[in-house]
Short mmCIF file of C-alpha atoms in Angstrom, two decimals:
data_model
loop_
_atom_site.label_atom_id
_atom_site.label_comp_id
_atom_site.label_asym_id
_atom_site.label_seq_id
_atom_site.Cartn_x
_atom_site.Cartn_y
_atom_site.Cartn_z
CA MET A 181 -15.37 -3.42 -48.25
CA ASN A 182 -16.78 -3.41 -51.73
CA ARG A 183 -19.09 -0.58 -53.22
CA THR A 184 -22.31 -2.74 -53.44
CA LEU A 185 -21.56 -3.64 -49.32
CA LEU A 186 -21.72 0.11 -48.88
CA ARG A 187 -24.61 1.14 -50.66
CA ARG A 188 -26.80 -1.93 -48.68
CA LEU A 189 -25.31 -0.22 -45.39
CA ALA A 190 -26.15 3.25 -46.18
CA VAL A 191 -29.71 1.90 -47.00
CA TYR A 192 -29.76 0.06 -43.91
CA ILE A 193 -28.59 3.38 -41.71
CA THR A 194 -30.91 5.34 -43.15
CA ILE A 195 -34.02 2.93 -42.57
CA VAL A 196 -32.93 2.48 -38.96
CA SER A 197 -32.80 6.35 -38.57
CA ALA A 198 -35.80 6.82 -40.03
CA LEU A 199 -37.81 4.34 -37.88
CA ALA A 200 -36.16 5.59 -34.71
CA LEU A 201 -37.35 9.26 -35.89
CA LEU A 202 -40.92 8.13 -36.21
CA VAL A 203 -41.17 6.61 -32.80
CA GLY A 204 -39.67 9.22 -31.21
CA CYS A 205 -42.14 11.79 -32.92
CA ALA A 206 -45.37 9.81 -32.14
CA ARG A 207 -47.88 12.14 -30.60
CA ASN A 208 -50.62 10.97 -29.37
CA ALA A 209 -54.12 12.39 -29.43
CA ASP A 210 -53.70 15.05 -26.95
CA GLY A 211 -50.45 16.14 -28.65
CA SER A 212 -48.34 14.97 -26.02
CA LYS A 213 -45.24 12.58 -27.45
CA GLU A 214 -45.72 8.86 -27.36
CA GLN A 215 -43.38 6.50 -25.06
CA ALA A 216 -40.75 4.90 -27.24
CA ALA A 217 -41.52 1.55 -27.46
CA ALA A 218 -38.10 0.56 -25.51
CA GLN A 219 -36.72 2.51 -22.83
CA GLU A 220 -33.70 4.54 -23.37
CA VAL A 221 -30.50 2.64 -22.73
CA SER A 222 -27.47 4.46 -21.21
CA PRO A 223 -24.14 3.32 -23.05
CA LYS A 224 -22.45 0.44 -22.17
CA PHE A 225 -18.68 1.46 -20.94
CA ASN A 226 -15.81 -0.14 -21.08
CA ILE A 227 -13.64 0.59 -17.91
CA SER A 228 -9.98 0.23 -17.52
CA TRP A 229 -9.24 -0.16 -13.72
CA THR A 230 -6.36 -0.64 -11.30
CA MET A 231 -6.14 -1.99 -8.12
CA HIS A 232 -4.80 -3.64 -4.83
CA GLN A 233 -3.23 -6.98 -6.11
CA ASN A 234 -1.16 -9.91 -4.41
CA LEU A 235 -2.95 -12.24 -7.44
CA PRO A 236 -4.31 -12.08 -10.87
CA VAL A 237 -8.00 -11.00 -11.03
CA PRO A 238 -9.29 -13.71 -13.73
CA GLU A 239 -11.47 -12.22 -16.54
CA ASP A 240 -14.45 -14.06 -15.54
CA ALA A 241 -13.80 -13.51 -12.13
CA GLU A 242 -17.68 -13.64 -10.22
CA MET A 243 -17.83 -10.38 -8.47
CA ILE A 244 -16.37 -8.30 -11.36
CA ARG A 245 -19.44 -9.81 -13.54
CA TYR A 246 -21.54 -8.56 -10.45
CA VAL A 247 -20.28 -5.23 -10.81
CA GLU A 248 -20.57 -5.36 -14.71
CA GLN A 249 -24.31 -6.51 -14.27
CA LYS A 250 -25.01 -3.77 -11.77
CA TYR A 251 -23.75 -1.06 -13.85
CA ASP A 252 -24.00 -2.15 -17.32
CA VAL A 253 -20.20 -1.82 -17.99
CA ASP A 254 -17.28 -3.95 -19.36
CA LEU A 255 -14.69 -3.22 -16.66
CA ASP A 256 -11.21 -4.54 -17.74
CA ILE A 257 -8.97 -5.05 -14.59
CA TRP A 258 -4.90 -4.20 -15.05
CA ASN A 259 -3.22 -7.00 -13.52
CA LEU A 260 -0.16 -5.00 -12.32
CA GLU A 261 1.62 -7.27 -9.39
CA ASN A 262 1.93 -5.28 -6.15
CA ASN A 263 5.55 -6.10 -5.72
CA ARG A 264 6.37 -4.55 -9.34
CA TYR A 265 3.31 -2.13 -9.82
CA GLU A 266 4.95 1.15 -10.47
CA SER A 267 7.25 -0.57 -13.45
CA LEU A 268 4.29 -2.73 -14.98
CA LEU A 269 2.43 0.51 -14.65
CA ASP A 270 4.63 2.51 -16.37
CA LEU A 271 5.32 0.26 -19.13
CA LYS A 272 1.37 0.07 -19.57
CA LEU A 273 1.05 3.43 -19.49
CA ALA A 274 3.80 4.11 -22.48
CA GLN A 275 1.80 1.50 -24.69
CA GLU A 276 -1.67 2.15 -23.82
CA GLY A 277 -1.90 5.78 -21.79
CA ALA A 278 -3.61 6.00 -18.37
CA PRO A 279 -6.63 3.19 -17.43
CA ASP A 280 -9.78 4.97 -16.89
CA LEU A 281 -9.50 4.80 -12.96
CA LEU A 282 -5.90 4.86 -11.98
CA ARG A 283 -4.67 3.95 -8.27
CA ILE A 284 -1.57 5.87 -7.64
CA ARG A 285 0.33 3.79 -5.33
CA GLN A 286 2.80 6.29 -3.87
CA PRO A 287 1.35 9.44 -3.07
CA GLN A 288 4.66 11.62 -4.52
CA ASP A 289 3.58 10.70 -8.05
CA LEU A 290 0.26 12.27 -8.16
CA LEU A 291 1.90 15.50 -9.46
CA LYS A 292 4.10 13.27 -11.74
CA TYR A 293 1.38 12.02 -13.51
CA GLN A 294 -0.37 15.28 -13.74
CA GLN A 295 2.47 16.53 -15.09
CA GLN A 296 2.56 14.03 -17.94
CA GLY A 297 -1.29 14.45 -18.97
CA LEU A 298 -2.41 11.62 -18.10
CA LEU A 299 -4.96 12.62 -15.61
CA ALA A 300 -8.02 14.05 -15.87
CA GLU A 301 -9.66 17.21 -13.81
CA ILE A 302 -12.51 15.97 -11.79
CA PRO A 303 -14.75 18.59 -11.31
CA GLU A 304 -15.56 19.28 -7.38
CA GLU A 305 -19.23 19.01 -8.18
CA THR A 306 -19.22 15.71 -10.18
CA LEU A 307 -17.33 14.18 -7.40
CA GLU A 308 -19.50 15.67 -4.94
CA ARG A 309 -22.75 14.28 -6.84
CA TYR A 310 -21.67 10.84 -8.17
CA ALA A 311 -19.19 9.97 -4.88
CA PRO A 312 -21.18 10.97 -2.18
CA ASN A 313 -20.72 8.53 0.61
CA LEU A 314 -16.80 8.25 -0.28
CA MET A 315 -16.26 12.02 0.07
CA ALA A 316 -18.84 11.96 3.29
CA ALA A 317 -16.50 9.62 4.98
CA ILE A 318 -13.40 11.47 4.06
CA ARG A 319 -14.49 14.67 5.36
CA LYS A 320 -15.60 12.94 8.84
CA TYR A 321 -13.01 10.52 9.46
CA ALA A 322 -9.88 12.44 7.64
CA PRO A 323 -10.75 15.84 7.40
CA ASP A 324 -7.26 17.21 7.11
CA TYR A 325 -6.52 15.04 3.93
CA SER A 326 -9.59 16.03 1.81
CA ASP A 327 -7.83 18.68 -0.03
CA GLN A 328 -4.47 16.34 -0.91
CA GLY A 329 -5.43 15.68 -4.14
CA ARG A 330 -5.73 19.25 -5.63
CA ILE A 331 -3.09 20.52 -7.85
CA ASP A 332 -3.38 24.43 -8.73
CA GLY A 333 -6.73 24.23 -7.04
CA SER A 334 -7.92 21.47 -9.35
CA ILE A 335 -8.70 18.24 -8.08
CA TYR A 336 -6.94 15.77 -10.03
CA GLY A 337 -6.76 12.63 -7.15
CA ILE A 338 -8.84 11.42 -4.43
CA PRO A 339 -6.84 10.60 -1.06
CA VAL A 340 -6.83 6.98 0.26
CA VAL A 341 -6.36 7.55 3.53
CA ASN A 342 -5.67 4.09 5.72
CA PRO A 343 -6.71 4.29 9.16
CA THR A 344 -4.49 1.25 9.97
CA ASN A 345 -1.30 3.18 9.06
CA ALA A 346 -1.57 4.51 12.32
CA TYR A 347 0.40 1.39 13.28
CA ARG A 348 4.08 1.74 12.90
CA ILE A 349 6.05 -1.14 11.56
CA PRO A 350 6.82 -3.99 14.28
CA VAL A 351 10.40 -4.75 15.62
CA VAL A 352 10.68 -8.34 15.29
CA TYR A 353 13.12 -10.99 17.40
CA ARG A 354 13.66 -14.77 17.46
CA GLN A 355 12.38 -15.21 20.58
CA ASP A 356 13.81 -18.56 20.69
CA TRP A 357 17.14 -17.22 19.90
CA LEU A 358 16.84 -14.77 22.83
CA ASP A 359 16.00 -17.53 25.21
CA LYS A 360 18.88 -20.06 24.52
CA LEU A 361 21.00 -17.31 25.09
CA GLY A 362 19.71 -15.55 28.19
CA LEU A 363 19.10 -12.72 26.82
CA ASP A 364 15.92 -10.10 27.08
CA VAL A 365 14.47 -8.09 24.22
CA PRO A 366 16.75 -5.21 23.75
CA ASP A 367 15.63 -1.69 24.98
CA THR A 368 18.30 0.52 24.13
CA LEU A 369 21.23 1.06 21.78
CA GLU A 370 23.70 -0.83 23.78
CA GLU A 371 21.69 -3.62 24.91
CA PHE A 372 21.01 -4.26 21.26
CA GLU A 373 24.40 -4.02 19.88
CA GLN A 374 24.79 -7.34 22.49
CA VAL A 375 21.98 -8.78 21.42
CA ILE A 376 22.91 -8.84 17.31
CA TYR A 377 26.87 -9.88 18.56
CA ALA A 378 25.32 -12.92 20.56
CA PHE A 379 23.47 -13.64 17.51
CA ALA A 380 26.31 -13.56 14.84
CA ASN A 381 28.49 -15.50 17.23
CA GLU A 382 27.11 -18.03 19.85
CA ASP A 383 25.50 -20.37 17.59
CA PRO A 384 21.71 -19.33 18.38
CA ASP A 385 20.51 -22.14 15.83
CA GLY A 386 22.41 -24.48 17.50
CA ASN A 387 24.17 -26.17 14.40
CA GLY A 388 27.64 -25.97 14.82
CA VAL A 389 28.07 -23.34 12.00
CA LYS A 390 28.83 -19.80 12.32
CA ASP A 391 26.13 -19.01 9.72
CA THR A 392 23.90 -16.21 11.64
CA TYR A 393 23.54 -12.64 11.66
CA GLY A 394 22.07 -9.94 14.09
CA LEU A 395 20.31 -8.19 11.25
CA SER A 396 19.84 -6.97 7.41
CA LEU A 397 18.64 -4.31 5.40
CA GLU A 398 15.17 -3.82 6.94
CA GLY A 399 16.23 -3.74 10.69
CA MET A 400 19.12 -0.94 9.73
CA ASN A 401 15.71 1.73 9.68
CA VAL A 402 15.10 0.93 13.63
CA VAL A 403 18.68 1.68 13.85
CA PHE A 404 18.71 4.82 12.20
CA GLY A 405 15.09 5.18 13.98
CA ALA A 406 17.44 5.56 17.51
CA PHE A 407 18.79 8.79 16.24
CA GLY A 408 15.23 10.22 14.85
CA GLN A 409 15.40 9.48 11.61
CA VAL A 410 14.81 6.81 8.49
CA ALA A 411 17.11 6.19 5.65
CA PHE A 412 16.17 3.17 3.85
CA ALA A 413 13.11 3.62 2.15
CA ASP A 414 11.58 3.81 -1.46
CA GLN A 415 10.98 7.24 -1.04
CA LEU A 416 13.06 10.51 0.90
CA TYR A 417 12.13 10.90 4.05
CA PHE A 418 11.34 14.25 5.51
CA SER A 419 11.19 15.12 8.93
CA ASP A 420 10.74 18.55 11.12
CA LYS A 421 13.84 20.37 12.88
CA ASP A 422 13.15 23.64 14.46
CA GLY A 423 9.90 24.54 12.05
CA GLN A 424 12.21 23.62 8.96
CA LEU A 425 11.74 20.34 6.99
CA VAL A 426 14.89 18.50 6.82
CA ILE A 427 16.12 14.97 4.72
CA GLY A 428 16.42 12.53 7.69
CA ALA A 429 19.54 11.01 5.54
CA LEU A 430 21.57 14.15 5.31
CA GLU A 431 21.08 14.70 9.05
CA PRO A 432 24.65 14.96 10.92
CA GLU A 433 23.31 12.50 13.35
CA MET A 434 23.04 9.72 10.76
CA LYS A 435 26.78 9.47 10.40
CA GLU A 436 27.40 8.43 14.25
CA ALA A 437 24.35 5.89 13.29
CA LEU A 438 26.74 5.05 10.30
CA GLY A 439 29.39 4.30 12.35
CA TYR A 440 27.66 1.98 14.55
CA LEU A 441 26.73 -0.44 11.12
CA ARG A 442 30.00 -0.01 9.90
CA LYS A 443 31.58 -1.41 12.71
CA TRP A 444 28.97 -4.18 12.94
CA TYR A 445 29.47 -5.24 9.59
CA ALA A 446 33.14 -5.29 9.81
CA ASP A 447 32.69 -7.58 12.66
CA GLY A 448 30.75 -9.84 10.63
CA VAL A 449 27.14 -8.80 12.68
CA ILE A 450 25.23 -7.92 9.29
CA ASP A 451 24.28 -10.31 6.67
CA PRO A 452 26.96 -9.63 4.08
CA GLU A 453 23.59 -9.93 1.69
CA PHE A 454 22.01 -7.02 2.97
CA ILE A 455 22.57 -5.16 -0.42
CA THR A 456 20.17 -7.03 -2.29
CA GLY A 457 17.64 -6.82 0.50
CA GLU A 458 15.62 -9.57 2.76
CA ASN A 459 12.78 -10.44 0.54
CA LYS A 460 13.94 -12.95 -2.54
CA GLY A 461 10.75 -12.62 -4.43
CA GLY A 462 7.29 -13.72 -4.46
CA TYR A 463 4.82 -11.76 -1.72
CA LYS A 464 6.90 -8.67 -0.84
CA HIS A 465 6.21 -8.31 2.86
CA LEU A 466 8.20 -11.86 3.70
CA SER A 467 11.43 -11.36 4.83
CA HIS A 468 13.36 -14.64 3.69
CA SER A 469 16.13 -13.94 5.56
CA PHE A 470 14.33 -14.22 8.97
CA ILE A 471 12.41 -17.11 7.57
CA ASN A 472 15.81 -18.69 6.32
CA GLY A 473 17.46 -17.85 10.03
CA ARG A 474 20.18 -16.11 8.46
CA ILE A 475 19.30 -12.83 10.82
CA GLY A 476 17.81 -13.00 14.11
CA MET A 477 15.70 -8.98 13.98
CA THR A 478 14.12 -7.61 11.21
CA SER A 479 11.65 -4.69 10.72
CA MET A 480 10.26 -6.06 7.65
CA GLY A 481 6.63 -5.87 7.06
CA ASN A 482 3.48 -4.82 8.99
CA TYR A 483 1.69 -6.33 11.83
CA TYR A 484 -0.49 -8.39 10.23
CA HIS A 485 2.67 -9.69 8.48
CA TRP A 486 3.84 -11.19 11.76
CA ILE A 487 0.58 -13.10 13.79
CA ASP A 488 1.18 -16.17 15.59
CA ASP A 489 -0.85 -18.93 16.49
CA GLY A 490 -3.42 -17.64 19.18
CA ASP A 491 -2.19 -13.97 19.01
CA TYR A 492 -6.41 -13.06 19.40
CA ARG A 493 -9.30 -15.12 18.96
CA ALA A 494 -11.08 -15.15 15.22
CA TRP A 495 -14.48 -16.37 13.97
CA THR A 496 -14.15 -19.11 11.86
CA VAL A 497 -16.70 -21.81 10.68
CA ASP A 498 -16.82 -25.09 12.27
CA ALA A 499 -17.97 -29.12 10.88
CA ARG A 500 -21.49 -27.92 10.81
CA GLY A 501 -21.15 -24.41 8.92
CA ALA A 502 -21.70 -22.13 12.23
CA SER A 503 -19.34 -19.24 13.19
CA VAL A 504 -17.22 -20.20 16.27
CA GLU A 505 -14.61 -17.87 17.48
CA THR A 506 -11.21 -19.84 17.79
CA PRO A 507 -7.61 -18.81 18.02
CA VAL A 508 -6.09 -17.48 15.06
CA LYS A 509 -3.88 -18.82 12.50
CA ALA A 510 -0.22 -17.81 12.10
CA THR A 511 0.29 -15.97 8.98
CA TYR A 512 2.63 -14.86 6.56
CA ASN A 513 6.16 -14.78 8.06
CA VAL A 514 5.48 -16.55 11.13
CA LYS A 515 3.74 -19.19 9.01
CA GLU A 516 6.68 -19.52 6.92
CA LEU A 517 9.56 -19.75 9.36
CA GLN A 518 7.56 -22.29 11.37
CA ALA A 519 6.75 -24.12 8.67
CA LYS A 520 10.82 -24.52 7.97
CA ASN A 521 11.23 -24.62 12.15
CA PRO A 522 8.12 -25.89 14.07
CA ASP A 523 10.10 -24.73 17.41
CA ALA A 524 11.09 -21.01 16.29
CA GLN A 525 9.15 -18.31 18.15
CA VAL A 526 8.85 -14.64 17.38
CA SER A 527 8.43 -11.69 20.03
CA PHE A 528 7.73 -8.08 19.22
CA GLY A 529 10.09 -5.31 21.09
CA ARG A 530 9.95 -1.36 21.44
CA PRO A 531 12.13 0.45 19.06
CA PHE A 532 15.41 0.66 20.87
CA SER A 533 16.58 3.95 22.41
CA GLY A 534 19.67 6.00 21.08
CA PRO A 535 22.42 8.26 22.59
CA ASP A 536 19.66 11.16 23.02
CA GLY A 537 16.81 9.03 23.99
CA LYS A 538 14.91 9.12 20.25
CA ARG A 539 13.80 5.56 19.30
CA GLY A 540 11.44 4.85 16.23
CA SER A 541 10.76 2.51 13.26
CA LYS A 542 9.46 3.24 9.92
CA ALA A 543 5.41 3.98 9.66
CA TYR A 544 3.45 4.39 6.21
CA ASP A 545 1.92 7.73 5.76
CA MET A 546 -1.48 7.83 6.55
CA LEU A 547 -2.37 9.23 2.92
CA MET A 548 -1.28 5.93 1.62
CA SER A 549 -2.35 6.61 -2.13
CA PHE A 550 -4.60 8.42 -4.59
CA THR A 551 -7.08 7.15 -6.98
CA ALA A 552 -7.44 9.19 -9.89
CA ILE A 553 -9.13 8.98 -13.11
CA GLY A 554 -7.28 8.74 -16.80
CA ALA A 555 -7.50 11.47 -19.07
CA ASN A 556 -8.76 9.65 -21.63
CA ALA A 557 -12.28 8.80 -19.36
CA THR A 558 -13.21 12.46 -20.08
CA LYS A 559 -13.23 11.95 -23.95
CA GLU A 560 -16.61 9.73 -23.46
CA PRO A 561 -19.60 11.65 -22.38
CA GLY A 562 -21.07 10.20 -19.28
CA LYS A 563 -17.78 8.03 -18.31
CA LEU A 564 -16.38 10.00 -15.60
CA GLU A 565 -19.72 9.97 -13.64
CA LYS A 566 -20.26 6.17 -14.34
CA ILE A 567 -16.37 5.52 -13.17
CA LEU A 568 -16.97 7.58 -10.07
CA GLN A 569 -20.51 6.21 -9.31
CA ILE A 570 -18.90 2.99 -9.49
CA LEU A 571 -15.90 3.89 -7.20
CA ASP A 572 -18.45 5.28 -4.49
CA ASP A 573 -20.08 2.03 -4.58
CA VAL A 574 -17.59 -0.40 -4.42
CA SER A 575 -16.16 1.56 -1.76
CA ALA A 576 -18.32 3.28 0.61
CA ASN A 577 -21.75 1.84 -0.32
CA PRO A 578 -24.02 2.86 3.29
CA ASP A 579 -25.63 0.08 2.86
CA GLU A 580 -23.57 -2.60 5.29
CA ALA A 581 -24.56 -5.69 3.59
CA GLU A 582 -23.78 -4.42 0.22
CA ARG A 583 -20.72 -3.18 1.09
CA ALA A 584 -19.51 -6.27 2.67
CA THR A 585 -21.02 -7.94 -0.59
CA LEU A 586 -18.52 -5.72 -2.60
CA LYS A 587 -15.66 -6.34 -0.30
CA ASN A 588 -15.87 -9.95 0.53
CA GLY A 589 -18.02 -11.78 -1.98
CA ILE A 590 -21.31 -13.06 -1.93
CA ILE A 591 -23.04 -13.71 1.33
CA GLY A 592 -23.83 -17.55 2.10
CA LYS A 593 -21.13 -18.63 -0.36
CA HIS A 594 -17.77 -16.49 0.32
CA TRP A 595 -18.66 -15.38 3.71
CA ASN A 596 -21.66 -15.15 6.64
CA TRP A 597 -21.95 -12.23 9.17
CA ALA A 598 -20.22 -13.87 12.43
CA GLY A 599 -22.59 -12.62 14.87
CA PRO A 600 -25.75 -10.56 15.32
CA THR A 601 -24.04 -7.67 15.64
CA ARG A 602 -22.57 -7.48 12.26
CA GLU A 603 -19.49 -6.23 13.37
CA ASP A 604 -17.40 -9.12 11.97
CA VAL A 605 -17.42 -11.36 9.01
CA VAL A 606 -16.39 -14.85 8.86
CA THR A 607 -14.95 -16.52 5.30
CA LEU A 608 -16.30 -19.42 4.59
CA PRO A 609 -14.43 -23.05 3.50
CA PRO A 610 -12.67 -23.17 0.83
CA TYR A 611 -11.66 -19.83 0.40
CA ASP A 612 -11.03 -19.36 4.05
CA GLN A 613 -7.92 -21.53 3.01
CA TYR A 614 -6.62 -18.91 0.47
CA ALA A 615 -5.37 -15.70 1.86
CA ASN A 616 -5.78 -14.03 -1.47
CA TYR A 617 -9.23 -15.29 -2.69
CA LEU A 618 -10.70 -11.89 -3.21
CA ASN A 619 -8.55 -11.42 -5.99
CA THR A 620 -9.63 -14.37 -7.26
CA ILE A 621 -12.85 -13.82 -7.34
CA GLY A 622 -12.56 -10.33 -8.21
CA ALA A 623 -13.84 -8.80 -5.04
CA ASN A 624 -12.47 -5.31 -3.12
CA ILE A 625 -12.22 -3.59 -6.01
CA GLY A 626 -12.67 -0.27 -4.27
CA MET A 627 -10.23 2.04 -2.62
CA THR A 628 -9.66 2.18 1.30
CA VAL A 629 -11.91 4.10 3.05
CA PRO A 630 -10.89 5.64 6.53
CA TYR A 631 -13.30 4.28 8.51
CA PRO A 632 -12.33 3.86 12.44
CA PRO A 633 -10.51 0.30 12.60
CA THR A 634 -12.98 -1.74 14.80
CA GLU A 635 -11.65 -5.52 13.64
CA ARG A 636 -10.10 -7.84 16.08
CA ARG A 637 -6.81 -7.66 14.18
CA GLU A 638 -6.25 -4.06 14.58
CA GLN A 639 -7.61 -4.50 18.18
CA TRP A 640 -4.76 -6.69 18.83
CA ALA A 641 -2.61 -4.50 17.20
CA ALA A 642 -3.27 -1.77 19.38
CA THR A 643 -2.45 -3.64 22.63
CA LEU A 644 1.08 -4.24 20.98
CA HIS A 645 1.26 -0.07 21.08
CA LEU A 646 2.66 0.07 17.78
CA ASP A 647 0.29 3.04 17.37
CA GLN A 648 3.53 4.74 19.44
CA ASP A 649 7.06 5.24 18.47
CA GLY A 650 6.53 5.55 14.36
CA ILE A 651 8.63 7.87 12.21
CA TYR A 652 6.57 9.46 9.37
CA ASN A 653 7.40 11.35 6.39
CA ALA A 654 6.89 14.72 7.47
CA LEU A 655 6.32 15.41 3.57
CA GLU A 656 3.18 13.39 2.24
CA VAL A 657 3.25 14.75 -1.52
CA SER A 658 5.41 15.87 -3.66
CA THR A 659 6.66 19.34 -5.37
CA PRO A 660 8.04 19.29 -9.10
CA SER A 661 11.60 19.62 -8.17
CA LEU A 662 11.13 16.21 -6.53
CA VAL A 663 9.29 14.51 -9.37
CA ARG A 664 12.36 15.50 -11.56
CA ASN A 665 15.31 14.16 -8.80
CA SER A 666 13.94 11.78 -6.61
CA GLU A 667 14.76 8.87 -8.37
CA GLU A 668 18.46 10.03 -9.27
CA LEU A 669 18.66 11.33 -5.24
CA ILE A 670 17.67 7.85 -3.58
CA ALA A 671 20.19 6.05 -6.04
CA LEU A 672 22.91 8.50 -4.78
CA ARG A 673 21.95 8.10 -1.07
CA ASN A 674 21.80 4.71 -1.54
CA ARG A 675 24.99 4.55 -3.15
CA ALA A 676 26.80 6.50 -0.15
CA TYR A 677 25.15 4.60 2.47
CA ILE A 678 25.98 1.47 1.49
CA SER A 679 29.84 2.50 0.71
CA PHE A 680 29.78 3.91 4.22
CA ILE A 681 28.61 0.51 5.64
CA THR A 682 30.61 -1.61 3.77
CA GLY A 683 33.54 0.36 4.43
CA GLU A 684 34.39 1.13 0.62
CA ARG A 685 33.85 4.67 1.65
CA PRO A 686 35.46 6.83 4.70
CA LEU A 687 32.85 7.75 7.08
CA ALA A 688 34.89 11.23 6.81
CA GLU A 689 33.48 11.84 3.87
CA PHE A 690 29.88 12.09 4.94
CA ASP A 691 29.62 15.68 4.52
CA ASP A 692 31.05 15.54 1.05
CA PHE A 693 27.93 12.93 0.40
CA VAL A 694 25.70 15.68 1.95
CA GLN A 695 27.26 18.20 -0.68
CA GLU A 696 26.90 15.67 -3.51
CA PHE A 697 23.41 14.99 -2.90
CA LEU A 698 22.20 19.32 -2.74
CA ASP A 699 24.10 19.52 -5.77
CA ALA A 700 22.65 16.74 -7.52
CA GLY A 701 18.96 18.72 -6.67
CA GLY A 702 18.63 17.99 -3.31
CA ALA A 703 18.88 21.45 -2.18
CA GLU A 704 15.83 22.41 -4.55
CA VAL A 705 13.83 19.77 -3.34
CA LEU A 706 14.14 21.30 0.34
CA ALA A 707 13.21 24.45 -1.04
CA GLU A 708 10.43 23.63 -2.50
CA ALA A 709 9.16 21.29 0.53
CA ASN A 710 9.83 23.96 2.70
CA LYS A 711 7.71 26.22 0.65
CA ALA A 712 4.94 23.76 0.13
CA ASN A 713 4.82 23.03 4.12
CA THR A 714 4.63 26.72 4.73
CA LEU A 715 1.72 27.24 2.09
CA SER A 716 0.04 24.38 3.80
CA GLU A 717 0.31 25.73 7.38
#
């Protein structure tokens, strides 16, 4: 920029400043200040925002524009694929620092990001003032979790409590295979063993080829559950034993569980591709091993990923545009399975019991995640307050119509009330044909609030007794040593367990593995976990 242009710019700024001063200082005859010609305009913030996504949110998404216009802000949605959320987030964090609103999907990561200086402290008074509806709902419906986002007494995360996590992961079987083989859904470990051997050896798909197996990776957690623990998960699962926290994968009874799996693998009953998992890409809750007819049992995905035709009655729209109740259509895994094999049928079973009567399948923590504010947000005065105000609105607006709009889109275009009671909504064509249309229109950008689940889908889940036999992680938050060591310890656990199952390592070395785990930081993790558990009681 040349000197002449700089001088002209300086003169322009001086003139504008002088005019503003004159307008601001003008007084009426009575000596009072005169109103400025233009109302004071609040700053227009650019706010970077992360959310749950199965599809990217377009820059011109309709509901993003709706929120932007409502609050006079620009929203920059970080499109982070849910399947790879943590890895993509860490890459963006390294490149750009923390977004202004940060979804921390794994609760254990709150402490990690706080230690890295990525999070802003949220003053309690500010949180209560600018997110009153959100905080009132948490205190009312999930009071035990209301202080979970505190670190050393200061608030760094708003707890995201998911009431539907009261329903554990289902145990699913190919019912048409069971019928062909004349078998019932198993209730004990011995009955389960009989079923999976039949799945592997008695040609349940009738193609004359020995190409079917009993189970793969996700089904193994139900086997571990028959011994009271969970092993294969993306975090270390703790359980309570005589008032002390223990790491389930280290417990002595897991040696017996591994003995079953080792035998089944050697006998060709376990899918030899179990090491790579059941999902082969795309939507992460799809069990392609099950969908493609390789295995006859799984425990992958949540209950709503296994809805079959007619499981319950749902609201839809008829040709005249009127809301009608019709049998629900198959979703996700069942839909994909029946597209490949229209005669395939699925059924749910209770987790089978083990030698001591224990049973269970993996359950997700009620504390699902945290919502945090990025450290850079506090550098602009008023920005933290604006973010909290928007978060409160899009998550817990007390007006049911506005809350439904922010969650589902524009009424009359994307959805309508299904009945006069306003308990259900119906998605309108053509959006009812798209499973993830909310991402496409930029709706539902807030956090989950623990309102009691009343939707028909959840009522159906309750009839399946999925609120029973769940195995939850007894340690829902993290500790400094867990932040440092969890990645290495999880990798060590997985390597050892896979080696025991495949026969590469003698099962007699299980105690050696336990000691290796403790020496690699596990002992410190256990000590800190028990100290934190004692302080929280």
